[in-house]
Amino acid sequence: MRSACWVTAAFLAVLLAGCASGGHSGNLADVLNDARAHPENRLADEVACERSMNARTGDFAYKAFFAGLLSVPEAEGGRAFCSAIIEAVIAGDLSQAEQDAFRTPSEVRGRAPVGTLLRAVIVAHERLYGQQAQKPSQAQSCSCGE
């Protein structure tokens, strides 16, 4: 169990080190920066996040990890994470400074930024889930078929 925690923390640190880099390479940092600057691009940024995750995660089963963390089916783990991290950035729950913390080697910064990120993702996921639960289904919200 303890080694699984270290593997997960190492994965997040490597993944999020890319979050702190700049440029327009299509990495997760670019996606988060775009979401912060242009919240109206939310859906496009969620798709770009998933593409970035798929390109960067290698053999790490990130969909399974985030599915477990966010209590969603494994096939939805990547989408749920990306929706939540974009929501966290747009809502200000994950600041630029917190994102930039991943530029510092983990030996210096410690594990606190990973905890900050995971808390922001969980809070954002719960907020999105709550918003979705409050919306009436499309069939109920329109007079379709009447």
CSV table of C-alpha atoms in Angstrom, one decimal:
chain,number,residue,atom,x,y,z
A,1,MET,CA,0.0,0.0,0.0
A,2,ARG,CA,2.8,2.4,0.9
A,3,SER,CA,4.6,1.8,-2.3
A,4,ALA,CA,1.4,2.5,-4.3
A,5,CYS,CA,1.1,5.9,-2.6
A,6,TRP,CA,4.7,6.7,-3.6
A,7,VAL,CA,4.1,5.6,-7.2
A,8,THR,CA,1.0,7.7,-7.3
A,9,ALA,CA,2.7,10.7,-5.8
A,10,ALA,CA,5.6,10.3,-8.2
A,11,PHE,CA,3.2,10.1,-11.2
A,12,LEU,CA,1.4,13.2,-10.1
A,13,ALA,CA,4.7,15.1,-9.6
A,14,VAL,CA,5.9,14.1,-13.1
A,15,LEU,CA,2.6,14.9,-14.7
A,16,LEU,CA,2.3,18.2,-13.0
A,17,ALA,CA,5.8,19.3,-13.6
A,18,GLY,CA,4.5,19.6,-17.1
A,19,CYS,CA,1.7,21.8,-15.7
A,20,ALA,CA,4.3,24.4,-14.7
A,21,SER,CA,6.0,24.7,-18.1
A,22,GLY,CA,5.1,27.4,-20.5
A,23,GLY,CA,4.8,27.5,-24.3
A,24,HIS,CA,2.2,26.2,-26.7
A,25,SER,CA,3.2,22.6,-26.9
A,26,GLY,CA,-0.3,21.2,-26.1
A,27,ASN,CA,0.8,20.0,-22.6
A,28,LEU,CA,-1.3,20.1,-19.6
A,29,ALA,CA,0.2,23.5,-18.5
A,30,ASP,CA,-1.0,25.1,-21.7
A,31,VAL,CA,-4.5,23.6,-21.2
A,32,LEU,CA,-4.8,24.8,-17.6
A,33,ASN,CA,-3.4,28.3,-18.6
A,34,ASP,CA,-6.0,28.5,-21.4
A,35,ALA,CA,-8.8,27.5,-19.0
A,36,ARG,CA,-7.7,30.1,-16.5
A,37,ALA,CA,-7.6,32.8,-19.2
A,38,HIS,CA,-10.6,31.7,-21.2
A,39,PRO,CA,-13.2,29.9,-19.1
A,40,GLU,CA,-15.5,29.9,-22.1
A,41,ASN,CA,-13.2,27.3,-23.7
A,42,ARG,CA,-14.0,24.8,-20.9
A,43,LEU,CA,-15.2,21.9,-23.1
A,44,ALA,CA,-12.3,22.3,-25.6
A,45,ASP,CA,-9.9,22.4,-22.6
A,46,GLU,CA,-11.4,19.3,-21.1
A,47,VAL,CA,-10.8,17.4,-24.4
A,48,ALA,CA,-7.3,18.8,-24.7
A,49,CYS,CA,-6.6,17.7,-21.1
A,50,GLU,CA,-7.6,14.1,-21.9
A,51,ARG,CA,-5.4,14.1,-24.9
A,52,SER,CA,-2.5,15.5,-22.9
A,53,MET,CA,-3.0,12.9,-20.2
A,54,ASN,CA,-3.1,10.1,-22.7
A,55,ALA,CA,0.1,11.3,-24.2
A,56,ARG,CA,2.0,11.7,-20.9
A,57,THR,CA,1.0,8.9,-18.6
A,58,GLY,CA,2.8,6.0,-20.1
A,59,ASP,CA,2.1,2.7,-18.3
A,60,PHE,CA,0.5,4.4,-15.3
A,61,ALA,CA,-3.2,3.5,-15.1
A,62,TYR,CA,-4.3,7.0,-14.5
A,63,LYS,CA,-8.0,6.4,-15.5
A,64,ALA,CA,-8.2,3.7,-12.8
A,65,PHE,CA,-6.5,5.9,-10.2
A,66,PHE,CA,-8.8,8.8,-10.8
A,67,ALA,CA,-11.9,6.6,-11.1
A,68,GLY,CA,-11.1,5.3,-7.6
A,69,LEU,CA,-10.4,8.8,-6.3
A,70,LEU,CA,-13.5,10.3,-7.7
A,71,SER,CA,-15.8,7.3,-7.4
A,72,VAL,CA,-16.7,7.0,-11.1
A,73,PRO,CA,-16.5,4.0,-13.5
A,74,GLU,CA,-12.9,3.3,-14.7
A,75,ALA,CA,-13.8,4.3,-18.3
A,76,GLU,CA,-14.8,7.7,-16.9
A,77,GLY,CA,-11.7,8.3,-14.8
A,78,GLY,CA,-9.8,10.5,-17.2
A,79,ARG,CA,-12.8,12.5,-18.2
A,80,ALA,CA,-13.8,13.1,-14.6
A,81,PHE,CA,-10.3,14.2,-13.7
A,82,CYS,CA,-10.0,16.6,-16.6
A,83,SER,CA,-13.5,18.1,-15.9
A,84,ALA,CA,-12.6,18.5,-12.3
A,85,ILE,CA,-9.1,20.0,-12.8
A,86,ILE,CA,-10.5,22.5,-15.4
A,87,GLU,CA,-13.3,23.4,-13.0
A,88,ALA,CA,-10.7,23.9,-10.2
A,89,VAL,CA,-8.7,26.2,-12.3
A,90,ILE,CA,-11.7,28.2,-13.5
A,91,ALA,CA,-13.1,28.5,-10.0
A,92,GLY,CA,-9.7,29.6,-8.6
A,93,ASP,CA,-9.3,26.5,-6.4
A,94,LEU,CA,-6.0,25.8,-8.1
A,95,SER,CA,-4.0,29.0,-8.6
A,96,GLN,CA,-1.2,29.7,-11.0
A,97,ALA,CA,1.2,29.7,-8.0
A,98,GLU,CA,0.0,26.3,-6.9
A,99,GLN,CA,0.4,25.0,-10.4
A,100,ASP,CA,3.9,26.6,-10.6
A,101,ALA,CA,4.9,24.8,-7.4
A,102,PHE,CA,5.5,21.7,-9.5
A,103,ARG,CA,8.5,23.4,-11.1
A,104,THR,CA,10.4,22.9,-7.9
A,105,PRO,CA,11.9,19.4,-7.5
A,106,SER,CA,9.8,17.2,-5.1
A,107,GLU,CA,12.8,16.8,-2.8
A,108,VAL,CA,12.6,20.6,-2.2
A,109,ARG,CA,8.9,21.3,-2.4
A,110,GLY,CA,7.7,18.2,-0.5
A,111,ARG,CA,4.4,16.5,-1.1
A,112,ALA,CA,2.1,19.4,0.0
A,113,PRO,CA,1.4,20.6,-3.6
A,114,VAL,CA,0.2,17.1,-4.6
A,115,GLY,CA,-2.2,17.2,-1.7
A,116,THR,CA,-3.4,20.7,-2.6
A,117,LEU,CA,-4.0,19.5,-6.2
A,118,LEU,CA,-5.9,16.4,-5.1
A,119,ARG,CA,-8.1,18.3,-2.7
A,120,ALA,CA,-8.9,20.9,-5.4
A,121,VAL,CA,-9.8,18.2,-7.9
A,122,ILE,CA,-12.0,16.4,-5.4
A,123,VAL,CA,-13.8,19.6,-4.4
A,124,ALA,CA,-14.3,20.6,-8.0
A,125,HIS,CA,-15.6,17.1,-8.9
A,126,GLU,CA,-18.1,17.2,-6.0
A,127,ARG,CA,-19.2,20.7,-7.1
A,128,LEU,CA,-19.7,19.5,-10.7
A,129,TYR,CA,-21.6,16.4,-9.5
A,130,GLY,CA,-23.8,18.6,-7.3
A,131,GLN,CA,-24.6,20.9,-10.2
A,132,GLN,CA,-25.4,18.0,-12.5
A,133,ALA,CA,-27.7,16.5,-9.9
A,134,GLN,CA,-29.6,19.8,-9.6
A,135,LYS,CA,-30.3,20.0,-13.4
A,136,PRO,CA,-33.5,18.3,-14.6
A,137,SER,CA,-33.1,15.7,-17.2
A,138,GLN,CA,-33.6,16.9,-20.8
A,139,ALA,CA,-36.8,14.9,-21.0
A,140,GLN,CA,-38.2,16.6,-17.9
A,141,SER,CA,-37.0,20.1,-18.9
A,142,CYS,CA,-38.7,20.3,-22.2
A,143,SER,CA,-42.1,19.5,-23.4
A,144,CYS,CA,-40.7,17.0,-25.8
A,145,GLY,CA,-43.4,14.7,-27.2
A,146,GLU,CA,-46.3,16.5,-25.6
